CSV table of C-alpha atoms in Angstrom, one decimal:
chain,number,residue,atom,x,y,z
A,1,LEU,CA,199.4,-1.3,9.8
A,2,THR,CA,198.9,-4.7,7.9
A,3,LEU,CA,196.6,-7.4,8.4
A,4,ARG,CA,197.0,-10.5,6.4
A,5,GLY,CA,195.9,-14.2,6.4
A,6,GLN,CA,196.6,-17.4,4.5
A,7,ARG,CA,195.2,-20.9,4.3
A,8,SER,CA,196.9,-23.9,2.6
A,9,GLU,CA,195.5,-27.3,2.1
A,10,GLN,CA,198.6,-29.6,0.9
A,11,THR,CA,199.4,-32.9,0.0
A,12,ARG,CA,202.5,-34.7,0.1
A,13,GLU,CA,203.5,-36.5,-3.4
A,14,ASP,CA,205.4,-39.3,-1.3
A,15,ASN,CA,202.7,-40.9,0.8
A,16,SER,CA,199.5,-38.8,0.1
A,17,ASP,CA,199.5,-37.3,3.4
A,18,GLU,CA,197.7,-34.2,3.9
A,19,GLY,CA,197.9,-30.9,6.0
A,20,THR,CA,196.0,-27.9,6.4
A,21,PHE,CA,198.0,-24.5,7.4
A,22,ASP,CA,196.8,-21.5,8.5
A,23,ASP,CA,198.5,-18.1,9.1
A,24,LEU,CA,197.4,-14.8,10.5
A,25,ASN,CA,199.9,-11.7,10.6
A,26,LEU,CA,199.5,-8.5,12.0
A,27,ASP,CA,202.4,-5.8,10.9
A,28,LEU,CA,203.4,-2.3,11.9
A,29,SER,CA,205.8,-0.1,10.5
A,30,ARG,CA,206.7,3.2,11.3
A,31,ALA,CA,209.5,6.0,10.3
A,32,LEU,CA,210.8,7.2,13.5
A,33,SER,CA,212.7,9.9,11.5
A,34,SER,CA,214.4,10.2,8.1
A,35,LYS,CA,217.3,7.5,8.9
A,36,LEU,CA,215.2,5.2,11.5
A,37,SER,CA,212.5,3.2,11.2
A,38,LEU,CA,210.8,0.6,13.6
A,39,SER,CA,208.8,-2.4,12.8
A,40,LEU,CA,206.9,-4.7,14.9
A,41,GLY,CA,204.0,-7.3,14.7
A,42,ALA,CA,202.4,-10.7,15.6
A,43,ARG,CA,202.2,-13.8,13.7
A,44,TRP,CA,199.9,-16.9,14.5
A,45,GLU,CA,200.6,-20.4,12.7
A,46,GLY,CA,198.4,-23.0,13.0
A,47,ASP,CA,198.6,-26.5,11.4
A,48,GLU,CA,196.9,-29.9,11.4
A,49,ASP,CA,198.5,-33.1,10.4
A,50,PRO,CA,196.6,-36.3,8.7
A,51,ASP,CA,196.2,-37.6,12.2
A,52,GLY,CA,194.2,-34.8,13.4
A,53,LEU,CA,196.8,-33.2,15.6
A,54,THR,CA,197.3,-29.7,15.7
A,55,ALA,CA,199.9,-27.0,16.7
A,56,ASP,CA,199.9,-23.3,17.2
A,57,THR,CA,202.9,-21.1,16.8
A,58,MET,CA,202.8,-17.6,18.2
A,59,ARG,CA,205.6,-15.1,16.8
A,60,TYR,CA,206.4,-11.7,18.1
A,61,TYR,CA,208.7,-9.4,16.4
A,62,LEU,CA,210.6,-6.2,16.7
A,63,GLY,CA,213.1,-4.6,14.6
A,64,LEU,CA,214.9,-1.2,14.0
A,65,SER,CA,216.4,-0.2,10.7
A,66,ARG,CA,218.9,2.6,10.4
A,67,GLN,CA,220.1,4.3,7.0
A,68,LEU,CA,223.9,4.7,7.3
A,69,GLY,CA,224.5,6.0,3.8
A,70,VAL,CA,222.9,6.3,0.5
A,71,ASN,CA,223.6,2.7,-0.1
A,72,THR,CA,224.2,1.3,3.3
A,73,SER,CA,221.7,0.4,6.2
A,74,LEU,CA,221.8,-1.6,9.3
A,75,SER,CA,219.1,-3.7,11.1
A,76,PHE,CA,218.5,-5.3,14.3
A,77,ASN,CA,215.6,-7.7,14.7
A,78,TYR,CA,214.6,-9.6,17.5
A,79,GLN,CA,212.0,-12.4,17.4
A,80,TYR,CA,210.1,-14.5,20.0
A,81,SER,CA,208.3,-17.5,19.2
A,82,ASP,CA,206.1,-20.0,21.4
A,83,ARG,CA,204.8,-23.3,20.4
A,84,ASP,CA,201.9,-25.6,21.3
A,85,SER,CA,201.9,-28.7,19.9
A,86,GLU,CA,199.7,-32.1,20.4
A,87,ARG,CA,202.6,-34.0,18.6
A,88,VAL,CA,205.2,-35.5,20.6
A,89,ASP,CA,208.5,-33.2,21.3
A,90,ASP,CA,207.0,-30.8,19.1
A,91,ASP,CA,206.6,-27.6,21.6
A,92,TYR,CA,209.3,-25.1,21.9
A,93,THR,CA,210.1,-21.4,22.9
A,94,GLU,CA,212.7,-19.6,20.9
A,95,ASN,CA,214.4,-16.1,21.3
A,96,ARG,CA,216.2,-15.0,18.0
A,97,VAL,CA,218.4,-12.0,17.6
A,98,SER,CA,219.5,-10.8,14.0
A,99,LEU,CA,222.1,-8.0,12.8
A,100,TYR,CA,221.9,-7.2,9.1
A,101,LEU,CA,224.4,-4.6,7.2
A,102,THR,CA,223.2,-4.1,4.0
A,103,PHE,CA,224.9,-2.3,0.8
A,104,THR,CA,223.0,-2.1,-2.2
A,105,LEU,CA,224.9,-1.8,-5.7
């Protein structure tokens, strides 16, 4: 189980606009067997632009990873995102699915 947080205050070089970004993550990983592992978690992302407008994004994810051989693994990941923003046309929801085949040399 991992809990981590981050705060970033940034200034753009081209126009000196400032922004604040906050992140908070909660991650859990668990071996289900010697070859199968599960990961799940949640992430909150908050930001504020120079005009004081804010946005909050929640991301939830679930992943399964299977060791196929000594150097090969297969991973399936699902992520759901929901963004709520005070900025015009900046709200969204997203469902994302990823499949990875990894071979280590």
